[in-house]
Structure formats: structure tokens, C-alpha cells
mmCIF file of C-alpha atoms and ligand atoms in Angstrom:
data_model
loop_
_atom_site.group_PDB
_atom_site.id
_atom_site.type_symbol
_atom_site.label_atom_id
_atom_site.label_comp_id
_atom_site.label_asym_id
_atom_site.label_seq_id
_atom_site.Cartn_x
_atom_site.Cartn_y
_atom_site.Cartn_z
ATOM 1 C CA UNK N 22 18.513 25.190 20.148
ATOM 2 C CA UNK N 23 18.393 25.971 16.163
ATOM 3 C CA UNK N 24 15.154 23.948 15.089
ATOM 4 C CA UNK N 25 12.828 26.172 12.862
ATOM 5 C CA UNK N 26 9.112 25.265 13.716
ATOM 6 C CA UNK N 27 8.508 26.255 10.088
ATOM 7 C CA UNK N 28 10.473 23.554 9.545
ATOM 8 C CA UNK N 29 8.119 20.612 11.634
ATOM 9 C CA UNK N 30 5.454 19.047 10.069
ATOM 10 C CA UNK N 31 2.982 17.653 12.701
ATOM 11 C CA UNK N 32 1.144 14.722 12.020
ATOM 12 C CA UNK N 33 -2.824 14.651 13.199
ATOM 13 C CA UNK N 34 -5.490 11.801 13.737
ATOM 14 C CA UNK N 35 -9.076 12.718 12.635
ATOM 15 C CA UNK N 36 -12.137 10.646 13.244
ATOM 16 C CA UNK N 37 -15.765 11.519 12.435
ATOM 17 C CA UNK N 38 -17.929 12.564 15.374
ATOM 18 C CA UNK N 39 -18.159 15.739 17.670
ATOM 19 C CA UNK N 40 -16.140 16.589 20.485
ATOM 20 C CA UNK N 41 -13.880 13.497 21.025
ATOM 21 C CA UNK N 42 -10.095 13.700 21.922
ATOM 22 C CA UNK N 43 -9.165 10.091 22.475
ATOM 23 C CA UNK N 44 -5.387 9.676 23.943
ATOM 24 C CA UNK N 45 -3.850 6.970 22.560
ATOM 25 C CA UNK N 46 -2.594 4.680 25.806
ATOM 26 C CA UNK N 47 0.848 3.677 23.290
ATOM 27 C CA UNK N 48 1.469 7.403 22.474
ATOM 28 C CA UNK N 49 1.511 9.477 25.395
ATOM 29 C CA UNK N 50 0.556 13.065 23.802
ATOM 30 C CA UNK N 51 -1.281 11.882 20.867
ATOM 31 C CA UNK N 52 -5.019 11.492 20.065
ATOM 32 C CA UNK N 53 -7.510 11.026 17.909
ATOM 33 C CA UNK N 54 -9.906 14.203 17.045
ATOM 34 C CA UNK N 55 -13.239 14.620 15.760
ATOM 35 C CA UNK N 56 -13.323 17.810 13.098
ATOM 36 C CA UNK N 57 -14.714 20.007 15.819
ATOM 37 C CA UNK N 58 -11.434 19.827 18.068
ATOM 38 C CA UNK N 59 -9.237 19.338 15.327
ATOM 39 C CA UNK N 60 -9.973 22.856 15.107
ATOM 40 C CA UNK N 61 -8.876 23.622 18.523
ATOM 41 C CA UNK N 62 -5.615 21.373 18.313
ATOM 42 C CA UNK N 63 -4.706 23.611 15.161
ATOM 43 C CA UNK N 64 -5.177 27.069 16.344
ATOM 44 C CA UNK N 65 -3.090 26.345 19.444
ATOM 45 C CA UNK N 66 -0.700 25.045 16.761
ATOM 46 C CA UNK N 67 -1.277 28.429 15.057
ATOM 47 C CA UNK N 68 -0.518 30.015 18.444
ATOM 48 C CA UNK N 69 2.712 28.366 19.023
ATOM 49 C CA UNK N 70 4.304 29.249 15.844
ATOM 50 C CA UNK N 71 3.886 25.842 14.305
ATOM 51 C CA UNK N 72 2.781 25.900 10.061
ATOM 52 C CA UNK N 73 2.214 22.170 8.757
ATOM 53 C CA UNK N 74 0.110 19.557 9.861
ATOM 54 C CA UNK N 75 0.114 16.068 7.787
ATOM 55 C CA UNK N 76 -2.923 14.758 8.091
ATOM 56 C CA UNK N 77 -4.326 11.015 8.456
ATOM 57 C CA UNK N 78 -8.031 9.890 8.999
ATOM 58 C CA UNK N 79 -9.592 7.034 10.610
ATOM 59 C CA UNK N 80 -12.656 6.122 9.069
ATOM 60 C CA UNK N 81 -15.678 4.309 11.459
ATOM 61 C CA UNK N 82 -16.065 1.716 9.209
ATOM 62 C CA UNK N 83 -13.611 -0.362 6.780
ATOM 63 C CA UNK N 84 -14.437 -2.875 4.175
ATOM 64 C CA UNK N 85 -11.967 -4.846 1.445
ATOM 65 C CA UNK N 86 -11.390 -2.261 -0.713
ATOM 66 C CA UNK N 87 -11.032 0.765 1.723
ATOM 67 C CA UNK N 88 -14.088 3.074 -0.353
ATOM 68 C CA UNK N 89 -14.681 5.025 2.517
ATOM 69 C CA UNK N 90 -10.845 6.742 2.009
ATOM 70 C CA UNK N 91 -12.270 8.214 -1.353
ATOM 71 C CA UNK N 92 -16.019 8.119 -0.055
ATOM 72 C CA UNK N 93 -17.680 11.483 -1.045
ATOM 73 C CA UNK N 94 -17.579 13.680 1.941
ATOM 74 C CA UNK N 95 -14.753 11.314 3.725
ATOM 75 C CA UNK N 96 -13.000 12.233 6.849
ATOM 76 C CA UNK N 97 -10.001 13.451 5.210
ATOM 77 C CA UNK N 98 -11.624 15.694 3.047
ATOM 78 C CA UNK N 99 -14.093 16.998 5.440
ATOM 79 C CA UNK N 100 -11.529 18.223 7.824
ATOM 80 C CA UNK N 101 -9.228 19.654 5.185
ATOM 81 C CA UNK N 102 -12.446 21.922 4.233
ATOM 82 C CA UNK N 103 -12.708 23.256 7.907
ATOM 83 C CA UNK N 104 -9.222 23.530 8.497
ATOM 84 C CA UNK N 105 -8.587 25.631 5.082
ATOM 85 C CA UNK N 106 -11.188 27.829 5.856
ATOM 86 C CA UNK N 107 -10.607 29.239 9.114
ATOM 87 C CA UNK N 108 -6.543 28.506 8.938
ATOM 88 C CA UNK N 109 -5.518 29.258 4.966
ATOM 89 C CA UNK N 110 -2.123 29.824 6.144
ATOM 90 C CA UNK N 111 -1.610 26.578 7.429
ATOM 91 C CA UNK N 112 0.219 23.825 5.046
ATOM 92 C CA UNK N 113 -2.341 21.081 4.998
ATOM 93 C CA UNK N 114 -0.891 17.206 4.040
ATOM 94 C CA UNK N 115 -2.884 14.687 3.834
ATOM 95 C CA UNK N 116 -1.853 11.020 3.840
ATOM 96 C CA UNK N 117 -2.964 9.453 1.027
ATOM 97 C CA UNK N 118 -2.684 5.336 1.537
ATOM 98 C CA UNK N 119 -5.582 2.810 1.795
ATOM 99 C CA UNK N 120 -4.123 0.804 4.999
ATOM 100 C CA UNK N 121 -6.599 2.559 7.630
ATOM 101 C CA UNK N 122 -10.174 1.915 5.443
ATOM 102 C CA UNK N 123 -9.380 -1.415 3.857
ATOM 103 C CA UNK N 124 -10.833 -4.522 6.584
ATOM 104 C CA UNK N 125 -7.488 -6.496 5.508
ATOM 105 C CA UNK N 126 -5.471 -3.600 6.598
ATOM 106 C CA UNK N 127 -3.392 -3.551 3.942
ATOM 107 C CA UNK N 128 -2.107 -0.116 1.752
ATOM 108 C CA UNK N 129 -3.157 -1.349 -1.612
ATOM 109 C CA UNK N 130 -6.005 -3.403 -3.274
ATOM 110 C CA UNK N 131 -6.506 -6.858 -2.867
ATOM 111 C CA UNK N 132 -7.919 -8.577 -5.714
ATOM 112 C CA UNK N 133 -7.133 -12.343 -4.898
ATOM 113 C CA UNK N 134 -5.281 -12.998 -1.318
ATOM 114 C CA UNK N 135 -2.575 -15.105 -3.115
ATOM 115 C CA UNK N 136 -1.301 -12.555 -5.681
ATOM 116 C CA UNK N 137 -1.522 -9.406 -2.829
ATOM 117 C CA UNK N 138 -1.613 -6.248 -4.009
ATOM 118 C CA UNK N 139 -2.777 -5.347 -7.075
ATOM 119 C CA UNK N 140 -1.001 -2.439 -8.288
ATOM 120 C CA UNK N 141 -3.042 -1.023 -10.750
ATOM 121 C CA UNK N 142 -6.018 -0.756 -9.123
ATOM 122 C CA UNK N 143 -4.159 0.421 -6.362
ATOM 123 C CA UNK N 144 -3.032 3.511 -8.086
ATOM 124 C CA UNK N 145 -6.873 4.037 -9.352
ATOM 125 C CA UNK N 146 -7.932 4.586 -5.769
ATOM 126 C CA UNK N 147 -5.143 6.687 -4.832
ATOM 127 C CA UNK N 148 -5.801 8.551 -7.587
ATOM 128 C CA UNK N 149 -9.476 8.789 -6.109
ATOM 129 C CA UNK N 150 -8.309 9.764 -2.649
ATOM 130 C CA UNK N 151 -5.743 12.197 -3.955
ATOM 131 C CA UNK N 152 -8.089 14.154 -5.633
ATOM 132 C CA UNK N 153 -10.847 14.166 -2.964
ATOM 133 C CA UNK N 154 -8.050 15.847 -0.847
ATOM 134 C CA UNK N 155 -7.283 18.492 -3.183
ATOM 135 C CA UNK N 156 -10.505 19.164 -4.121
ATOM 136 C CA UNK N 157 -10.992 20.081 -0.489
ATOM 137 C CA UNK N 158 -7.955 22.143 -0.508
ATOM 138 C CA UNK N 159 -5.109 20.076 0.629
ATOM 139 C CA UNK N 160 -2.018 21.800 -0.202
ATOM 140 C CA UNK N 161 0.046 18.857 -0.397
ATOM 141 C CA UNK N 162 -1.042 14.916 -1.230
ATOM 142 C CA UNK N 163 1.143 12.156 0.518
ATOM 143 C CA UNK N 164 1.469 9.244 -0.977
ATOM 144 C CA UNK N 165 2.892 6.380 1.486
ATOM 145 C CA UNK N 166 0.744 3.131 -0.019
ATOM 146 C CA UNK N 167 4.215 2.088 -1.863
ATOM 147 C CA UNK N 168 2.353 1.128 -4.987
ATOM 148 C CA UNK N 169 4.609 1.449 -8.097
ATOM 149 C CA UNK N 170 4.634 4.851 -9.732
ATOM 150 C CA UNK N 171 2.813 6.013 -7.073
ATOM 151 C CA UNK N 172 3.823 9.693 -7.493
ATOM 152 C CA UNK N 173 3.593 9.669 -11.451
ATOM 153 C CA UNK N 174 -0.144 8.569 -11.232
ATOM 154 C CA UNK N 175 -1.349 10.932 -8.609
ATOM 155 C CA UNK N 176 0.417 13.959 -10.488
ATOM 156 C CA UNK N 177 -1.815 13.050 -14.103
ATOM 157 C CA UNK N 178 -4.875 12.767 -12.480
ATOM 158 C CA UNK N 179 -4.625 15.841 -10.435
ATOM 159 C CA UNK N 180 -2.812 17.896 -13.368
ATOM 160 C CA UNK N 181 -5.829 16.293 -15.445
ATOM 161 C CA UNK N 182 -8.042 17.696 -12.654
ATOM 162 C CA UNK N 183 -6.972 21.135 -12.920
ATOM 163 C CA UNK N 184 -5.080 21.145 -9.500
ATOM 164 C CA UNK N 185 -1.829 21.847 -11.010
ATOM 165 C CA UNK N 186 -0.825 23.921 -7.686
ATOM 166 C CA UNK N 187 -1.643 20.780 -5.010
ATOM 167 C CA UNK N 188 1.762 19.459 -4.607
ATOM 168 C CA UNK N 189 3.359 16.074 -3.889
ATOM 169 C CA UNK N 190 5.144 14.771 -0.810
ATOM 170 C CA UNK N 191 6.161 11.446 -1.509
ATOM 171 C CA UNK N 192 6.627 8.520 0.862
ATOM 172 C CA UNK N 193 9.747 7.605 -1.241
ATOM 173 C CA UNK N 194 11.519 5.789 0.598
ATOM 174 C CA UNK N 195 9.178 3.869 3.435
ATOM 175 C CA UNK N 196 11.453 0.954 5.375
ATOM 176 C CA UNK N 197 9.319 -2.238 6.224
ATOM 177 C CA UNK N 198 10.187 -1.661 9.904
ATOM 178 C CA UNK N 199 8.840 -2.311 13.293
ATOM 179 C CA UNK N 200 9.277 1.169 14.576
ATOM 180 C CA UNK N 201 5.310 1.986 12.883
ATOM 181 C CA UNK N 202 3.911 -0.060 16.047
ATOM 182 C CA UNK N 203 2.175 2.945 18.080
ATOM 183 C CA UNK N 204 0.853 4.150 14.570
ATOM 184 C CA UNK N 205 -0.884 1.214 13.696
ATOM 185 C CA UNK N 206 -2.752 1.224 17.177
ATOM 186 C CA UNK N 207 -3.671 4.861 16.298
ATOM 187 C CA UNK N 208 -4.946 4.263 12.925
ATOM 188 C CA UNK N 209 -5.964 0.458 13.681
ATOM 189 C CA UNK N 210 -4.354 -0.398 10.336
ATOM 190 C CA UNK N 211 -2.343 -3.710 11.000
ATOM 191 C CA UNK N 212 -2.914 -5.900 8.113
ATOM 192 C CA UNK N 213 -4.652 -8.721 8.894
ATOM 193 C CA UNK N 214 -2.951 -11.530 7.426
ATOM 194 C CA UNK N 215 0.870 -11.066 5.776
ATOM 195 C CA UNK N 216 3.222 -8.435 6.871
ATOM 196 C CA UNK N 217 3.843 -5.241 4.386
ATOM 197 C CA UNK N 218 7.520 -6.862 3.302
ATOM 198 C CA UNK N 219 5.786 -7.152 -0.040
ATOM 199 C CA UNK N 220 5.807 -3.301 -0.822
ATOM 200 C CA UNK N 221 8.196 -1.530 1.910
ATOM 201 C CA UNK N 222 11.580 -1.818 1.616
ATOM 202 C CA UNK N 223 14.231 -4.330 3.280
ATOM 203 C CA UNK N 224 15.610 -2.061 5.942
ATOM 204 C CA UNK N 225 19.160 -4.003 4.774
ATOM 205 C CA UNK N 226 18.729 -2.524 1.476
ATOM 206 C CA UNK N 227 20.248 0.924 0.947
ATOM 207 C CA UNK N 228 20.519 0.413 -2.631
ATOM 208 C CA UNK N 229 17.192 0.379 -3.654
ATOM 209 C CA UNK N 230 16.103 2.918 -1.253
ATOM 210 C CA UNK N 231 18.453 5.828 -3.091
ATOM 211 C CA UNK N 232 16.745 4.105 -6.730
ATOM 212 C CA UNK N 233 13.455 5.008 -5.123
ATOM 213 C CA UNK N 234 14.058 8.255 -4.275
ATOM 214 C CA UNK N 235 15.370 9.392 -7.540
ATOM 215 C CA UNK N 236 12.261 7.491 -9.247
ATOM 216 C CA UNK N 237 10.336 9.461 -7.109
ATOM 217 C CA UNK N 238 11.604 13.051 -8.014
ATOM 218 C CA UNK N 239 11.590 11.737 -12.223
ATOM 219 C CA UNK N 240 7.459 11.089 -11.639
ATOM 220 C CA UNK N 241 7.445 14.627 -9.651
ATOM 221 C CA UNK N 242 7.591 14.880 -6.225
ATOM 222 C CA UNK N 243 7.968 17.985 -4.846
ATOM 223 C CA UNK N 244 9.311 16.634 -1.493
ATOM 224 C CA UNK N 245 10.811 13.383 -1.050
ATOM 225 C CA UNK N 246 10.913 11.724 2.331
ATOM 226 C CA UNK N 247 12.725 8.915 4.062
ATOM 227 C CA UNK N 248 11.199 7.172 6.522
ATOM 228 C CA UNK N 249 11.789 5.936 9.705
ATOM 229 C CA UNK N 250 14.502 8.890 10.739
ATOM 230 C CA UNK N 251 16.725 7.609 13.132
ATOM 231 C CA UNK N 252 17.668 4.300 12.113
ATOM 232 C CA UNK N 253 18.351 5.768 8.130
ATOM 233 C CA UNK N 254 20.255 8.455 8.398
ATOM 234 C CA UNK N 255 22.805 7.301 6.416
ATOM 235 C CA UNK N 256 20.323 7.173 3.580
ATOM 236 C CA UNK N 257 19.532 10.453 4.712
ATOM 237 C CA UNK N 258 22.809 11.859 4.186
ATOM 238 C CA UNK N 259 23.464 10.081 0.811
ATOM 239 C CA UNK N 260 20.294 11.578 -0.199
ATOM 240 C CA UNK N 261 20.248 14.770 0.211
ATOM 241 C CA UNK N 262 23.797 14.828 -0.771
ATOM 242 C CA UNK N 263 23.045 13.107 -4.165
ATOM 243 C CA UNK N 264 20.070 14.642 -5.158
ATOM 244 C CA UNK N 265 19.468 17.817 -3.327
ATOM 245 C CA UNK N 266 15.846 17.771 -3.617
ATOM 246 C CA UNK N 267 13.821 18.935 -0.582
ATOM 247 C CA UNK N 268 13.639 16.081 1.283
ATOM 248 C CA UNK N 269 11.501 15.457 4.420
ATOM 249 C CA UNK N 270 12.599 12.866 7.292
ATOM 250 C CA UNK N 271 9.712 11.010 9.169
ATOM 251 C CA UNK N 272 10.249 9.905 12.737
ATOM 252 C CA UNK N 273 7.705 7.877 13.352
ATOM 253 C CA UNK N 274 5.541 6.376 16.116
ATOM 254 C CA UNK N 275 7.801 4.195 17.714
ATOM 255 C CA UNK N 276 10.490 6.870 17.723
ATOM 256 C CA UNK N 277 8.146 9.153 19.639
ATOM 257 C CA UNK N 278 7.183 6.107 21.972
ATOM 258 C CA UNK N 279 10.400 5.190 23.248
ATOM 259 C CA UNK N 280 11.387 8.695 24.028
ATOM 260 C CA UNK N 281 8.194 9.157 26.187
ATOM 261 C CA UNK N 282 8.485 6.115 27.656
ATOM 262 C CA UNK N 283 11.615 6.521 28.584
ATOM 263 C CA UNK N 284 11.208 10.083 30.103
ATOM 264 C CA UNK N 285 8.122 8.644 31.939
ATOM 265 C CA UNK N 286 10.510 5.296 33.479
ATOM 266 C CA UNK N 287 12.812 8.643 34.230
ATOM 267 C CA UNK N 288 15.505 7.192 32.074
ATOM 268 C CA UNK N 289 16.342 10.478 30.395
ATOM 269 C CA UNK N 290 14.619 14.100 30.201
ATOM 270 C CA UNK N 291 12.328 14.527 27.603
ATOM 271 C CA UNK N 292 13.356 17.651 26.312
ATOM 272 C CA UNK N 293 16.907 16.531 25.887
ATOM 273 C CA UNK N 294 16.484 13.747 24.526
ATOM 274 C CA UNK N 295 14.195 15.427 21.672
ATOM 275 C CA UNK N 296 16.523 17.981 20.958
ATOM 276 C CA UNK N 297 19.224 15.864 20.368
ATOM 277 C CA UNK N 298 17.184 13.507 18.003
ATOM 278 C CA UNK N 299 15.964 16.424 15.754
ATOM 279 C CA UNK N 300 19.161 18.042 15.857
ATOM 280 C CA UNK N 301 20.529 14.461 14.469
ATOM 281 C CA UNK N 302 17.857 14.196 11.810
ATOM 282 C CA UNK N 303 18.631 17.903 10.583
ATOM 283 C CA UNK N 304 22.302 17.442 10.511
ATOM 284 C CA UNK N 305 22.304 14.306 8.601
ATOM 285 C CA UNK N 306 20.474 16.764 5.809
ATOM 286 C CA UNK N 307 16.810 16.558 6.671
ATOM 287 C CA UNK N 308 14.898 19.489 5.393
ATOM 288 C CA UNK N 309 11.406 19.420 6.841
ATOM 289 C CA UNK N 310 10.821 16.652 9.857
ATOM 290 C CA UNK N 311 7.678 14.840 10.578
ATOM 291 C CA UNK N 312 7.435 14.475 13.998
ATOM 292 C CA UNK N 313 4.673 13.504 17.292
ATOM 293 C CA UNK N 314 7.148 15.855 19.545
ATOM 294 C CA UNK N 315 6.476 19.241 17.382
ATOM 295 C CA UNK N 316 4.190 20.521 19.627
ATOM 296 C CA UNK N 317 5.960 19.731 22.317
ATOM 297 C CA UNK N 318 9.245 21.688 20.618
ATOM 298 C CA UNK N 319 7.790 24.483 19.999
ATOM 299 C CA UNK N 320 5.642 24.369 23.668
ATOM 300 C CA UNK N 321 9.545 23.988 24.668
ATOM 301 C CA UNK N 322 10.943 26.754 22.446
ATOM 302 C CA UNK N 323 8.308 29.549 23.252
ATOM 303 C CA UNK N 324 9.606 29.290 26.850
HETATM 304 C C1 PBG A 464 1.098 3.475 6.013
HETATM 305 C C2 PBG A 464 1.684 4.365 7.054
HETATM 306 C C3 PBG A 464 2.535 3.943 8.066
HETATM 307 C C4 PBG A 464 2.808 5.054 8.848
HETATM 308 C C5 PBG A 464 2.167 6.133 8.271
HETATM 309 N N1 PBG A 464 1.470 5.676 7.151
HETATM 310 C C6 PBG A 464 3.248 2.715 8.307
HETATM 311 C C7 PBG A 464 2.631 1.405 8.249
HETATM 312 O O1 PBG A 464 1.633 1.139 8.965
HETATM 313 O O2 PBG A 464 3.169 0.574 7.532
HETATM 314 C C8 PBG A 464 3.646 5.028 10.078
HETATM 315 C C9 PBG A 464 3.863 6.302 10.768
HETATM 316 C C10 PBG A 464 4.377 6.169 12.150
HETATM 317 O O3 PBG A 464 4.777 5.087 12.608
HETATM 318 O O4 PBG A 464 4.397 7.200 12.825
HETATM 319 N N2 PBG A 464 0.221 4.075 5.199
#
């Protein structure tokens, strides 16, 4: 099987606390780590050949405007300063969004309920938890909050900051789609009230999704990504194919759910199945893929 581990990015759950490694019951595989064993999880990562690791916290307490994501000394931040310093080879993304801290669960700022998001102050805080990442020595900020100009914002302020060298992944394209269901259990970020139709995109809508890419790479991402994988690989394809940018494919939660599932209701073997799903995303023209089964792969491929 051709499927470069240098290739996987594997995504990671961090909460504050000391030796916890909570298994999430809707994602077989997956857990939540305080810093201490993130440190564990990583170096086995190290050990299997594996090199990036995106990176999302879940903060122990939330209010309206999600402060604790920018917080001095937030989760995010205070793994990325562990991780860097006893694993500087490893390709630290964070996620940079405000969905998991805010109490409406929501990605943006909510100024009055009836007008939703509020894009400007939106950006601000990204802008806040973008640098709080870098300045911890993320290598790469991820934007996935959908806020207009997203990308173009968090470049300025970190350019402004003097972290010219922290790059951007952007969650260009992000589908409004009901394969993030597992995720949102894991970060226990399902808005409250509304649905996110407001800021994702219409999974009918091809169109728009290819306009968003190419805004993307004009405000300066330095990866673009397309996300969920499986159902989009047409605008995949058309993407890589149009632009060729680096582009990164994300197959999310419920992806990685149904497969396990599956292989647990012995509908199909695990491994197989896996294999041909990342061999799909990286034939449709998927540079890098985010995925809950890298570990697994390369568990799989160093046999
Ligand atoms: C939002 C975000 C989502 C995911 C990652 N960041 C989606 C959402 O809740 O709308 C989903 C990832 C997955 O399903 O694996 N900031």
C-alpha cells in the first residue's frame, strides 16, 4: 500500500488535568488527553514514523465569548509548549476556531442572538488565539471558524507579530455536513441553538466551494483543505487540478465512525476498508490527509 505517513496529519484532543486518557464511546480509538499523556500519545507517534499532529483543545470551562481559547496560558498553547520542546521535529497544527470555548457552541462571536455571528469581532479573537499558538510554537495555525477573510486576518496579525515563519492551513472549504457528529461529542461543541448553515457551506454548492478556495490562497494560505473527504472529492479533484496549491483533505469524525463501526458489526475489515478510503482521497489529488485512522495506518504499515 503507497500511503506516506509523512503525508497523515493526525488530529489530537487535549484537556487540562494530569494523567487522563478518556475514550470517546462514539470514536472507538480516540480520546481525550491531559498534557502529560499527550506526551506519551506523541512519542509513540514519533515511534511509528508518523510527523504531524493537528491539534484541538477542550477547555473545562466555556462562557459566551469563548476567552478561555485565547486565555493566557490556554490549553492549546500549553501543550504546544511541551510538545515543541521535547518533539521539535514534529509539525504541530493547532485548530484555531471558537466552537469548543464559547457556552453557545458556536465558531464565531455572538453579539445579539438574532444577527449571529459577528464577523468582525470574530476575526479579533482568532487573531488572539492564532497568535497565542504561535507564540507557543505552533508551526502551523488552522483556521476552521469560517469567518470571512479568515486567513487574511490571521496572516497581518501574526506577520505584525513577528511570526512570519508560523504558517497557515486553512479550513477553506468546510461543508455544513452531518458527518462532524463524533467530533462534536469529542469537543462538546454543538451549538446550542441554530445549526452552523449560516457560515459552512451548502454541501449542494460546488461553486462557491472552488471561490473559497482560491480566496483562501489570495489572503495566504499555505495549505488549503477541503473538508469532509469522501463525500467531496469531486471538489477535490477540481481543486487541485485548478489551482495546484498544496491542498489537505479532512476525513472527519463520522468518516472514522462508520468505518469502526462497521468493522466492529463485522461488516467489513478494518484495514481494508481504510486503505481503500485513503487511497481514494489521495487519488482524487489530496496532498496531506487529516485522518482518526493514522495511527492505526502506520500501526498497520510497520507490520
Ligand atoms: C469546527 C470544527 C468541526 C470539526 C473540526 N473543527 C466541525 C463542526 O463542528 O462544525 C469537525 C472535525 C471532524 O468531524 O472530525 N471548528
Amino acid at each position: 500500500m503507497n500511503i506516506d505517513l509523512g503525508k497523515l496529519i493526525y488530529p489530537l484532543f487535549v484537556k487540562k488535568g494530569r494523567y487522563l486518557r478518556e475514550e470517546i464511546v462514539s470514536m472507538p480509538g480516540v480520546y481525550r488527553f491531559s498534557p502529560d499523556m499527550l506526551l506519551d500519545q506523541v512519542l509513540c507517534l514519533q515511534k511509528l514514523g508518523l510527523k504531524h499532529i493537528l491539534l484541538f483543545g477542550v477547555p473545562d470551562k466555556k462562557d459566551w465569548d469563548g476567552k478561555l481559547a485565547y486565555a493566557d496560558k490556554n490549553i492549546v498553547a500549553e501543550a504546544v509548549g511541551l510538545l515543541k520542546k521535547s518533539f521539535p521535529e514534529i509539525i504541530v497544527i493547532t485548530d484555531v476556531c471558537l466552537c469548543s470555548y464559547t457556552s453557545h457552541g458556536h465558531c464565531g462571536v455572538i453579539k445579539d442572538k438574532r444577527k449571529g455571528i459577528d464577523n468582525k469581532a470574530t476575526l479579533s479573537s482568532l487573531c488572539r488565539i492564532a497568535l497565542s499558538h504561535a507564540a507557543s510554537g505552533a508551526d502551523y495555525v488552522a483556521p476552521s471558524a469560517m469567518a470571512e477573510n479568515q486567513v487574511r486576518a490571521i496572516r497581518k496579525a501574526l506577520d505584525r507579530k513577528g511570526y512570519k515563519k508560523t504558517k497557515i492551513l486553512g479550513y477553506s472549504v468546510k461543508f455544513a455536513s452531518n458527518f462532524y457528529g463524533p467530533f462534536r461529542d469529542i469537543a462538546n461543541s454543538s451549538p446550542r441553538f441554530g445549526d452552523r448553515s449560516t457560515y459552512q457551506l451548502d454541501y449542494t454548492d460546488r461553486e462557491n466551494a472552488l471561490k473559497e478556495i482560491k480566496d483562501d490562497i489570495e489572503e495566504g494560505a499555505d495549505i488549503i483543505m477541503v473538508k469532509p473527504g469522501l463525500g467531496y472529492l469531486d471538489v477535490v479533484e477540481e481543486a487541485k487540478r485548478k489551482f495546484k496549491h498544496p491542498l489537505a483533505v479532512y476525513n472527519v469524525s463520522g468518516e472514522y465512525s462508520m468505518v469502526k463501526k462497521g468493522a466492529q458489526s463485522s461488516l467489513w475489515k478494518e484495514k481494508d476498508m481504510v486503505f481503500e478510503i485513503i487511497s481514494s482521497i489521495k487519488r482524487a489529488g489530496a496532498d496531506f490527509i487529516i485522518t482518526y485512522h493514522a495511527k492505526d495506518i502506520a500501526r498497520w504499515l510497520n507490520n
